[in-house]
Amino acid sequence: MSAEAGGIRSNLIQELFWTRTGLLLLILVVTSGASLAISSQMDSGAARNLLTAVGTGTLISAVVSFTQTLITSKAAQKALLAPVIEESRKALKELTQEYRALDREFFPSHVFEPTAKPDPVFNQLMMQDLERTRLYCFRGFAGRYAAGRVLLSQTECELRAVLADPRDDNAISGRARYLLRNEGADGDYDEIQERLKEQIGIGLVGLYAARSRCTRIDVTIVSDPPLDRLELFDDSAWLTLYSNTAGVLRPYPRTLRFTESSFLYAMERAEFLRISNSKAGYHFTITPATTRNDFIALFDKITGEALTQDGFKELEGKFHAFRREFSASAQLRS
């Protein structure tokens, strides 16, 4: 959008001829031309000299007046129009800055569309945010990706996770329905539920494997987790929209990234802290000092199933197989 003047009188010459001054200059030029033309047809004498003098004087007056008017009009244009243009530019600049501030507050900085495989650009940018953070908050389903990212990270952080309760079918139903829609008519709901329960067990073992990369891992198990996955860092929030069922469904849904200055970042952070501090959930902590036997006891309380040493090794093997596959497909350092 331009702040420059425009319209019918788009330049200074046109401006002159659209005023009474321009009409006066035209009369002078016509008078001068007529006088000189008539005098050139007359014989020598006083009348011819008079008309020649009138034509010459009128022409000189027209030239001087035109030059003076041109200079005066240009100065007036600078004095009157230039401040208006400058104020318009200033107003447009302030309006643009206001819109940019609104963009940072209410609109995502990055939008990643649904994909069938992990998006390398998506995962590399998220890993950069993880490398800079001191507190990593994860609200999701099983925690496999959170544990995998922590093991791939070069830095140490504190991890707080909110996961689904494997003993409550209602906590699993939201993710199960999403996967069922993705698999189509051939999908089996009961089979998907069993697979999801196993993923929670794999995720818990993954968090235990990642304990040495964190100062501490605080986990909250809830029976009604939000369907959308949240990954919160010091300077960004990533929201993966499992609740968005419009369009073509993919295993990796649409994801939005918001900066820490955005309204949604503050809102999601407050909601995460509310859930993770709620008395309704089951809370436990994993530290580098947590032993395998301690973890197996926790696993029994969370899942309601006894975990043997062989069962632990099996879940551990499945987690590392998942981590290697994920890091390879996302083109991350393994």
mmCIF file of C-alpha atoms in Angstrom:
data_model
loop_
_atom_site.group_PDB
_atom_site.id
_atom_site.type_symbol
_atom_site.label_atom_id
_atom_site.label_comp_id
_atom_site.label_asym_id
_atom_site.label_seq_id
_atom_site.Cartn_x
_atom_site.Cartn_y
_atom_site.Cartn_z
ATOM 1 C CA MET A 1 0.000 0.000 0.000
ATOM 2 C CA SER A 2 1.528 3.306 -1.097
ATOM 3 C CA ALA A 3 1.283 6.646 0.638
ATOM 4 C CA GLU A 4 2.228 8.619 -2.496
ATOM 5 C CA ALA A 5 -0.189 11.221 -3.927
ATOM 6 C CA GLY A 6 -1.922 10.337 -7.164
ATOM 7 C CA GLY A 7 -5.023 10.979 -9.249
ATOM 8 C CA ILE A 8 -5.879 13.312 -12.118
ATOM 9 C CA ARG A 9 -3.210 15.884 -11.295
ATOM 10 C CA SER A 10 -0.382 13.421 -10.983
ATOM 11 C CA ASN A 11 2.488 15.833 -11.763
ATOM 12 C CA LEU A 12 3.389 19.466 -11.338
ATOM 13 C CA ILE A 13 2.801 20.547 -14.991
ATOM 14 C CA GLN A 14 -0.732 19.162 -14.921
ATOM 15 C CA GLU A 15 -1.303 20.928 -11.603
ATOM 16 C CA LEU A 16 -0.373 24.248 -13.149
ATOM 17 C CA PHE A 17 -2.728 23.956 -16.093
ATOM 18 C CA TRP A 18 -5.679 22.914 -13.944
ATOM 19 C CA THR A 19 -5.630 26.287 -12.051
ATOM 20 C CA ARG A 20 -6.450 29.937 -12.813
ATOM 21 C CA THR A 21 -2.723 30.632 -12.920
ATOM 22 C CA GLY A 22 -2.420 28.215 -15.786
ATOM 23 C CA LEU A 23 -5.291 29.972 -17.626
ATOM 24 C CA LEU A 24 -3.578 33.335 -17.177
ATOM 25 C CA LEU A 25 -0.321 31.945 -18.578
ATOM 26 C CA LEU A 26 -2.212 30.572 -21.558
ATOM 27 C CA ILE A 27 -3.782 34.007 -22.251
ATOM 28 C CA LEU A 28 -0.348 35.656 -22.107
ATOM 29 C CA VAL A 29 1.147 33.137 -24.520
ATOM 30 C CA VAL A 30 -1.777 33.481 -26.950
ATOM 31 C CA THR A 31 -1.614 37.292 -26.763
ATOM 32 C CA SER A 32 2.129 37.260 -27.341
ATOM 33 C CA GLY A 33 1.880 34.885 -30.257
ATOM 34 C CA ALA A 34 -0.962 36.843 -31.901
ATOM 35 C CA SER A 35 0.856 40.189 -31.492
ATOM 36 C CA LEU A 36 4.083 38.880 -32.989
ATOM 37 C CA ALA A 37 2.236 37.187 -35.847
ATOM 38 C CA ILE A 38 0.283 40.340 -36.759
ATOM 39 C CA SER A 39 3.331 42.591 -36.474
ATOM 40 C CA SER A 40 5.283 40.365 -38.846
ATOM 41 C CA GLN A 41 2.649 41.057 -41.560
ATOM 42 C CA MET A 42 2.699 44.849 -41.094
ATOM 43 C CA ASP A 43 4.908 47.425 -42.727
ATOM 44 C CA SER A 44 7.569 49.195 -40.761
ATOM 45 C CA GLY A 45 6.211 51.900 -38.565
ATOM 46 C CA ALA A 46 5.029 52.838 -35.118
ATOM 47 C CA ALA A 47 2.130 50.347 -35.108
ATOM 48 C CA ARG A 48 4.391 47.434 -36.000
ATOM 49 C CA ASN A 49 6.927 48.443 -33.352
ATOM 50 C CA LEU A 50 4.146 48.724 -30.781
ATOM 51 C CA LEU A 51 2.741 45.263 -31.522
ATOM 52 C CA THR A 52 6.244 43.776 -31.548
ATOM 53 C CA ALA A 53 6.979 45.352 -28.171
ATOM 54 C CA VAL A 54 3.648 44.114 -26.744
ATOM 55 C CA GLY A 55 4.234 40.564 -28.063
ATOM 56 C CA THR A 56 7.824 40.432 -26.816
ATOM 57 C CA GLY A 57 6.938 41.860 -23.409
ATOM 58 C CA THR A 58 3.982 39.531 -23.031
ATOM 59 C CA LEU A 59 6.139 36.505 -23.964
ATOM 60 C CA ILE A 60 8.812 37.498 -21.454
ATOM 61 C CA SER A 61 6.127 37.977 -18.755
ATOM 62 C CA ALA A 62 4.689 34.522 -19.567
ATOM 63 C CA VAL A 63 8.097 32.845 -19.300
ATOM 64 C CA VAL A 64 8.958 34.611 -16.043
ATOM 65 C CA SER A 65 5.508 33.916 -14.555
ATOM 66 C CA PHE A 66 5.663 30.267 -15.593
ATOM 67 C CA THR A 67 9.104 29.827 -14.000
ATOM 68 C CA GLN A 68 8.036 31.614 -10.830
ATOM 69 C CA THR A 69 4.812 29.592 -10.576
ATOM 70 C CA LEU A 70 6.715 26.352 -11.168
ATOM 71 C CA ILE A 71 9.161 27.091 -8.353
ATOM 72 C CA THR A 72 6.430 28.333 -6.002
ATOM 73 C CA SER A 73 4.181 25.315 -6.670
ATOM 74 C CA LYS A 74 7.023 22.890 -6.099
ATOM 75 C CA ALA A 75 7.856 24.527 -2.785
ATOM 76 C CA ALA A 76 4.185 24.514 -1.767
ATOM 77 C CA GLN A 77 3.895 20.869 -2.688
ATOM 78 C CA LYS A 78 6.875 20.009 -0.512
ATOM 79 C CA ALA A 79 5.555 22.137 2.336
ATOM 80 C CA LEU A 80 1.976 20.793 2.268
ATOM 81 C CA LEU A 81 2.014 17.359 0.687
ATOM 82 C CA ALA A 82 5.290 15.941 2.030
ATOM 83 C CA PRO A 83 4.156 16.025 5.712
ATOM 84 C CA VAL A 84 0.918 14.248 4.763
ATOM 85 C CA ILE A 85 2.855 11.531 2.942
ATOM 86 C CA GLU A 86 5.261 11.173 5.857
ATOM 87 C CA GLU A 87 2.404 10.877 8.362
ATOM 88 C CA SER A 88 0.728 8.258 6.151
ATOM 89 C CA ARG A 89 3.932 6.247 5.996
ATOM 90 C CA LYS A 90 4.323 6.479 9.762
ATOM 91 C CA ALA A 91 0.720 5.340 10.327
ATOM 92 C CA LEU A 92 1.161 2.414 7.943
ATOM 93 C CA LYS A 93 4.405 1.413 9.666
ATOM 94 C CA GLU A 94 2.735 1.484 13.098
ATOM 95 C CA LEU A 95 -0.214 -0.516 11.751
ATOM 96 C CA THR A 96 2.157 -3.107 10.255
ATOM 97 C CA GLN A 97 4.003 -3.422 13.564
ATOM 98 C CA GLU A 98 0.677 -3.888 15.371
ATOM 99 C CA TYR A 99 -0.358 -6.647 12.964
ATOM 100 C CA ARG A 100 3.003 -8.372 13.424
ATOM 101 C CA ALA A 101 2.557 -8.230 17.206
ATOM 102 C CA LEU A 102 -0.877 -9.796 16.818
ATOM 103 C CA ASP A 103 0.632 -12.485 14.587
ATOM 104 C CA ARG A 104 3.184 -13.358 17.252
ATOM 105 C CA GLU A 105 0.480 -13.462 19.940
ATOM 106 C CA PHE A 106 -2.260 -15.413 18.199
ATOM 107 C CA PHE A 107 -0.817 -17.119 15.128
ATOM 108 C CA PRO A 108 1.663 -20.031 14.926
ATOM 109 C CA SER A 109 5.227 -19.390 13.832
ATOM 110 C CA HIS A 110 5.280 -22.707 11.916
ATOM 111 C CA VAL A 111 2.581 -24.991 10.507
ATOM 112 C CA PHE A 112 3.365 -28.600 9.591
ATOM 113 C CA GLU A 113 0.770 -30.444 7.552
ATOM 114 C CA PRO A 114 -0.130 -34.137 8.178
ATOM 115 C CA THR A 115 2.373 -36.697 6.905
ATOM 116 C CA ALA A 116 2.545 -40.455 6.577
ATOM 117 C CA LYS A 117 6.158 -40.510 7.844
ATOM 118 C CA PRO A 118 8.094 -38.338 10.328
ATOM 119 C CA ASP A 119 8.936 -34.971 8.775
ATOM 120 C CA PRO A 120 12.712 -34.307 9.038
ATOM 121 C CA VAL A 121 12.277 -30.501 9.048
ATOM 122 C CA PHE A 122 9.648 -30.751 11.793
ATOM 123 C CA ASN A 123 11.794 -33.015 13.993
ATOM 124 C CA GLN A 124 15.046 -31.128 13.454
ATOM 125 C CA LEU A 125 13.433 -27.828 14.434
ATOM 126 C CA MET A 126 11.903 -29.426 17.529
ATOM 127 C CA MET A 127 15.269 -30.899 18.495
ATOM 128 C CA GLN A 128 16.785 -27.409 18.262
ATOM 129 C CA ASP A 129 14.163 -26.166 20.726
ATOM 130 C CA LEU A 130 14.899 -29.127 23.006
ATOM 131 C CA GLU A 131 18.642 -28.406 22.957
ATOM 132 C CA ARG A 132 17.940 -24.887 24.321
ATOM 133 C CA THR A 133 15.412 -25.788 27.001
ATOM 134 C CA ARG A 134 15.805 -26.431 30.700
ATOM 135 C CA LEU A 135 12.267 -27.770 31.225
ATOM 136 C CA TYR A 136 10.661 -30.134 28.722
ATOM 137 C CA CYS A 137 6.924 -30.652 29.256
ATOM 138 C CA PHE A 138 5.212 -33.469 27.392
ATOM 139 C CA ARG A 139 1.484 -34.130 27.389
ATOM 140 C CA GLY A 140 0.617 -37.056 25.217
ATOM 141 C CA PHE A 141 -0.322 -40.688 25.139
ATOM 142 C CA ALA A 142 2.599 -43.036 25.763
ATOM 143 C CA GLY A 143 5.717 -40.853 26.046
ATOM 144 C CA ARG A 144 7.775 -42.870 23.543
ATOM 145 C CA TYR A 145 8.666 -39.812 21.479
ATOM 146 C CA ALA A 146 9.573 -37.751 24.551
ATOM 147 C CA ALA A 147 11.943 -40.463 25.782
ATOM 148 C CA GLY A 148 13.422 -40.887 22.305
ATOM 149 C CA ARG A 149 14.047 -37.152 21.895
ATOM 150 C CA VAL A 150 15.703 -36.887 25.318
ATOM 151 C CA LEU A 151 18.074 -39.755 24.451
ATOM 152 C CA LEU A 152 18.947 -38.018 21.165
ATOM 153 C CA SER A 153 19.554 -34.659 22.840
ATOM 154 C CA GLN A 154 23.024 -33.336 23.629
ATOM 155 C CA THR A 155 21.913 -31.419 26.717
ATOM 156 C CA GLU A 156 20.406 -32.237 30.094
ATOM 157 C CA CYS A 157 16.955 -31.038 31.100
ATOM 158 C CA GLU A 158 14.093 -31.683 33.491
ATOM 159 C CA LEU A 159 11.212 -33.670 31.996
ATOM 160 C CA ARG A 160 7.601 -33.485 33.121
ATOM 161 C CA ALA A 161 5.170 -35.816 31.359
ATOM 162 C CA VAL A 162 1.414 -36.332 31.433
ATOM 163 C CA LEU A 163 0.422 -39.758 30.063
ATOM 164 C CA ALA A 164 -2.744 -41.812 29.613
ATOM 165 C CA ASP A 165 -3.806 -44.373 32.213
ATOM 166 C CA PRO A 166 -3.442 -47.835 30.611
ATOM 167 C CA ARG A 167 -5.968 -49.304 33.061
ATOM 168 C CA ASP A 168 -8.752 -46.971 31.894
ATOM 169 C CA ASP A 169 -10.219 -47.787 28.480
ATOM 170 C CA ASN A 170 -11.726 -44.295 28.266
ATOM 171 C CA ALA A 171 -8.225 -42.781 28.409
ATOM 172 C CA ILE A 172 -7.246 -44.849 25.373
ATOM 173 C CA SER A 173 -10.448 -44.509 23.356
ATOM 174 C CA GLY A 174 -9.668 -41.078 21.848
ATOM 175 C CA ARG A 175 -6.367 -42.165 20.311
ATOM 176 C CA ALA A 176 -7.859 -45.541 19.347
ATOM 177 C CA ARG A 177 -10.672 -43.856 17.398
ATOM 178 C CA TYR A 178 -8.178 -41.642 15.563
ATOM 179 C CA LEU A 179 -6.092 -44.663 14.534
ATOM 180 C CA LEU A 180 -9.224 -46.569 13.579
ATOM 181 C CA ARG A 181 -10.286 -43.783 11.213
ATOM 182 C CA ASN A 182 -6.792 -43.788 9.741
ATOM 183 C CA GLU A 183 -6.834 -47.556 9.147
ATOM 184 C CA GLY A 184 -10.268 -47.498 7.547
ATOM 185 C CA ALA A 185 -12.821 -50.300 7.398
ATOM 186 C CA ASP A 186 -10.223 -53.038 7.982
ATOM 187 C CA GLY A 187 -9.178 -51.669 11.369
ATOM 188 C CA ASP A 188 -9.978 -53.659 14.512
ATOM 189 C CA TYR A 189 -10.785 -51.510 17.560
ATOM 190 C CA ASP A 190 -9.869 -54.132 20.194
ATOM 191 C CA GLU A 191 -6.554 -54.856 18.477
ATOM 192 C CA ILE A 192 -5.769 -51.147 18.346
ATOM 193 C CA GLN A 193 -6.512 -50.796 22.060
ATOM 194 C CA GLU A 194 -4.147 -53.644 22.929
ATOM 195 C CA ARG A 195 -1.465 -52.113 20.754
ATOM 196 C CA LEU A 196 -1.891 -48.759 22.470
ATOM 197 C CA LYS A 197 -1.615 -50.326 25.932
ATOM 198 C CA GLU A 198 1.642 -51.952 24.866
ATOM 199 C CA GLN A 199 2.879 -48.565 23.590
ATOM 200 C CA ILE A 200 2.302 -47.083 27.038
ATOM 201 C CA GLY A 201 4.410 -49.861 28.566
ATOM 202 C CA ILE A 202 7.137 -49.236 25.964
ATOM 203 C CA GLY A 203 6.963 -45.504 26.690
ATOM 204 C CA LEU A 204 7.337 -46.051 30.442
ATOM 205 C CA VAL A 205 10.396 -48.238 29.896
ATOM 206 C CA GLY A 206 11.735 -45.561 27.511
ATOM 207 C CA LEU A 207 11.376 -42.895 30.176
ATOM 208 C CA TYR A 208 13.282 -45.127 32.575
ATOM 209 C CA ALA A 209 16.024 -45.557 29.943
ATOM 210 C CA ALA A 210 16.205 -41.750 29.536
ATOM 211 C CA ARG A 211 16.554 -41.052 33.278
ATOM 212 C CA SER A 212 20.339 -40.526 33.035
ATOM 213 C CA ARG A 213 19.803 -37.653 30.544
ATOM 214 C CA CYS A 214 17.477 -35.753 32.896
ATOM 215 C CA THR A 215 17.891 -34.189 36.308
ATOM 216 C CA ARG A 216 14.522 -35.777 37.103
ATOM 217 C CA ILE A 217 11.444 -37.085 35.339
ATOM 218 C CA ASP A 218 8.064 -36.272 36.891
ATOM 219 C CA VAL A 219 5.210 -38.327 35.431
ATOM 220 C CA THR A 220 1.470 -37.873 35.921
ATOM 221 C CA ILE A 221 -0.937 -40.627 34.856
ATOM 222 C CA VAL A 222 -4.449 -39.348 34.114
ATOM 223 C CA SER A 223 -7.625 -41.083 33.014
ATOM 224 C CA ASP A 224 -8.844 -38.216 30.799
ATOM 225 C CA PRO A 225 -5.808 -36.859 28.895
ATOM 226 C CA PRO A 226 -6.464 -34.179 26.241
ATOM 227 C CA LEU A 227 -6.519 -35.708 22.777
ATOM 228 C CA ASP A 228 -3.989 -33.266 21.292
ATOM 229 C CA ARG A 229 -0.322 -33.813 22.076
ATOM 230 C CA LEU A 230 1.596 -30.910 23.632
ATOM 231 C CA GLU A 231 5.373 -30.515 23.756
ATOM 232 C CA LEU A 232 6.382 -27.433 25.686
ATOM 233 C CA PHE A 233 9.893 -25.931 25.757
ATOM 234 C CA ASP A 234 11.325 -22.767 27.285
ATOM 235 C CA ASP A 235 10.731 -20.734 24.108
ATOM 236 C CA SER A 236 8.072 -22.634 22.139
ATOM 237 C CA ALA A 237 4.966 -24.807 22.315
ATOM 238 C CA TRP A 238 4.176 -27.584 19.804
ATOM 239 C CA LEU A 239 0.563 -28.703 19.480
ATOM 240 C CA THR A 240 -0.153 -31.878 17.476
ATOM 241 C CA LEU A 241 -3.825 -31.935 16.518
ATOM 242 C CA TYR A 242 -5.161 -35.469 16.935
ATOM 243 C CA SER A 243 -8.545 -33.804 17.471
ATOM 244 C CA ASN A 244 -8.548 -32.450 13.904
ATOM 245 C CA THR A 245 -10.445 -35.013 11.825
ATOM 246 C CA ALA A 246 -11.010 -32.792 8.776
ATOM 247 C CA GLY A 247 -9.268 -33.646 5.511
ATOM 248 C CA VAL A 248 -7.043 -36.645 4.858
ATOM 249 C CA LEU A 249 -5.952 -38.470 8.031
ATOM 250 C CA ARG A 250 -2.296 -39.364 8.461
ATOM 251 C CA PRO A 251 -0.354 -41.179 11.230
ATOM 252 C CA TYR A 252 1.385 -37.858 11.972
ATOM 253 C CA PRO A 253 -1.311 -35.148 12.255
ATOM 254 C CA ARG A 254 -1.109 -31.418 11.649
ATOM 255 C CA THR A 255 1.195 -29.664 14.108
ATOM 256 C CA LEU A 256 1.425 -25.983 15.062
ATOM 257 C CA ARG A 257 4.404 -24.276 16.681
ATOM 258 C CA PHE A 258 3.877 -21.172 18.845
ATOM 259 C CA THR A 259 6.548 -18.931 20.351
ATOM 260 C CA GLU A 260 6.751 -18.091 24.054
ATOM 261 C CA SER A 261 5.341 -14.598 23.387
ATOM 262 C CA SER A 262 2.066 -16.015 22.089
ATOM 263 C CA PHE A 263 -1.192 -16.166 24.011
ATOM 264 C CA LEU A 264 -1.551 -19.894 23.322
ATOM 265 C CA TYR A 265 1.871 -20.654 24.848
ATOM 266 C CA ALA A 266 0.833 -19.093 28.152
ATOM 267 C CA MET A 267 -2.559 -20.801 28.050
ATOM 268 C CA GLU A 268 -1.144 -24.276 27.312
ATOM 269 C CA ARG A 269 1.569 -23.887 29.940
ATOM 270 C CA ALA A 270 -1.008 -22.985 32.583
ATOM 271 C CA GLU A 271 -3.205 -25.928 31.548
ATOM 272 C CA PHE A 272 -0.258 -28.339 31.640
ATOM 273 C CA LEU A 273 0.730 -27.218 35.138
ATOM 274 C CA ARG A 274 -2.870 -27.591 36.270
ATOM 275 C CA ILE A 275 -3.056 -31.181 35.026
ATOM 276 C CA SER A 276 0.402 -32.197 36.226
ATOM 277 C CA ASN A 277 -0.302 -30.792 39.720
ATOM 278 C CA SER A 278 -3.836 -32.138 39.953
ATOM 279 C CA LYS A 279 -4.650 -34.457 42.845
ATOM 280 C CA ALA A 280 -6.785 -36.555 40.500
ATOM 281 C CA GLY A 281 -3.773 -38.080 38.722
ATOM 282 C CA TYR A 282 -1.201 -40.604 39.878
ATOM 283 C CA HIS A 283 2.218 -38.977 40.283
ATOM 284 C CA PHE A 284 5.648 -40.571 40.449
ATOM 285 C CA THR A 285 9.250 -39.543 39.876
ATOM 286 C CA ILE A 286 12.119 -41.251 38.069
ATOM 287 C CA THR A 287 15.663 -40.076 38.822
ATOM 288 C CA PRO A 288 19.094 -41.317 37.741
ATOM 289 C CA ALA A 289 19.202 -43.149 41.086
ATOM 290 C CA THR A 290 15.991 -45.124 40.400
ATOM 291 C CA THR A 291 16.848 -48.829 40.202
ATOM 292 C CA ARG A 292 15.286 -51.369 37.893
ATOM 293 C CA ASN A 293 13.480 -53.045 40.780
ATOM 294 C CA ASP A 294 12.084 -49.674 41.862
ATOM 295 C CA PHE A 295 10.844 -49.059 38.334
ATOM 296 C CA ILE A 296 9.293 -52.531 38.036
ATOM 297 C CA ALA A 297 7.342 -51.825 41.214
ATOM 298 C CA LEU A 298 6.144 -48.521 39.730
ATOM 299 C CA PHE A 299 5.232 -50.281 36.484
ATOM 300 C CA ASP A 300 3.040 -52.723 38.396
ATOM 301 C CA LYS A 301 1.166 -49.871 40.104
ATOM 302 C CA ILE A 302 0.652 -47.956 36.847
ATOM 303 C CA THR A 303 -0.420 -50.774 34.552
ATOM 304 C CA GLY A 304 -1.817 -53.263 37.055
ATOM 305 C CA GLU A 305 0.306 -55.964 35.432
ATOM 306 C CA ALA A 306 3.341 -57.680 36.943
ATOM 307 C CA LEU A 307 6.520 -57.075 34.958
ATOM 308 C CA THR A 308 9.236 -59.728 35.055
ATOM 309 C CA GLN A 309 12.900 -59.179 34.243
ATOM 310 C CA ASP A 310 12.396 -60.876 30.878
ATOM 311 C CA GLY A 311 9.331 -58.758 30.220
ATOM 312 C CA PHE A 312 11.345 -55.638 31.026
ATOM 313 C CA LYS A 313 14.078 -56.640 28.573
ATOM 314 C CA GLU A 314 11.477 -57.301 25.884
ATOM 315 C CA LEU A 315 9.875 -53.874 26.315
ATOM 316 C CA GLU A 316 13.304 -52.261 26.453
ATOM 317 C CA GLY A 317 14.260 -53.928 23.164
ATOM 318 C CA LYS A 318 11.021 -52.734 21.545
ATOM 319 C CA PHE A 319 11.660 -49.183 22.736
ATOM 320 C CA HIS A 320 15.177 -49.038 21.313
ATOM 321 C CA ALA A 321 13.934 -50.538 18.045
ATOM 322 C CA PHE A 322 11.302 -47.771 17.937
ATOM 323 C CA ARG A 323 13.939 -45.122 18.753
ATOM 324 C CA ARG A 324 16.265 -46.286 15.977
ATOM 325 C CA GLU A 325 13.444 -46.441 13.428
ATOM 326 C CA PHE A 326 12.167 -43.002 14.433
ATOM 327 C CA SER A 327 15.602 -41.344 14.367
ATOM 328 C CA ALA A 328 16.341 -42.843 10.939
ATOM 329 C CA SER A 329 13.032 -41.810 9.353
ATOM 330 C CA ALA A 330 13.208 -38.343 10.933
ATOM 331 C CA GLN A 331 16.888 -38.020 9.876
ATOM 332 C CA LEU A 332 18.048 -37.346 13.425
ATOM 333 C CA ARG A 333 21.347 -38.318 14.975
ATOM 334 C CA SER A 334 20.964 -41.770 16.521
#
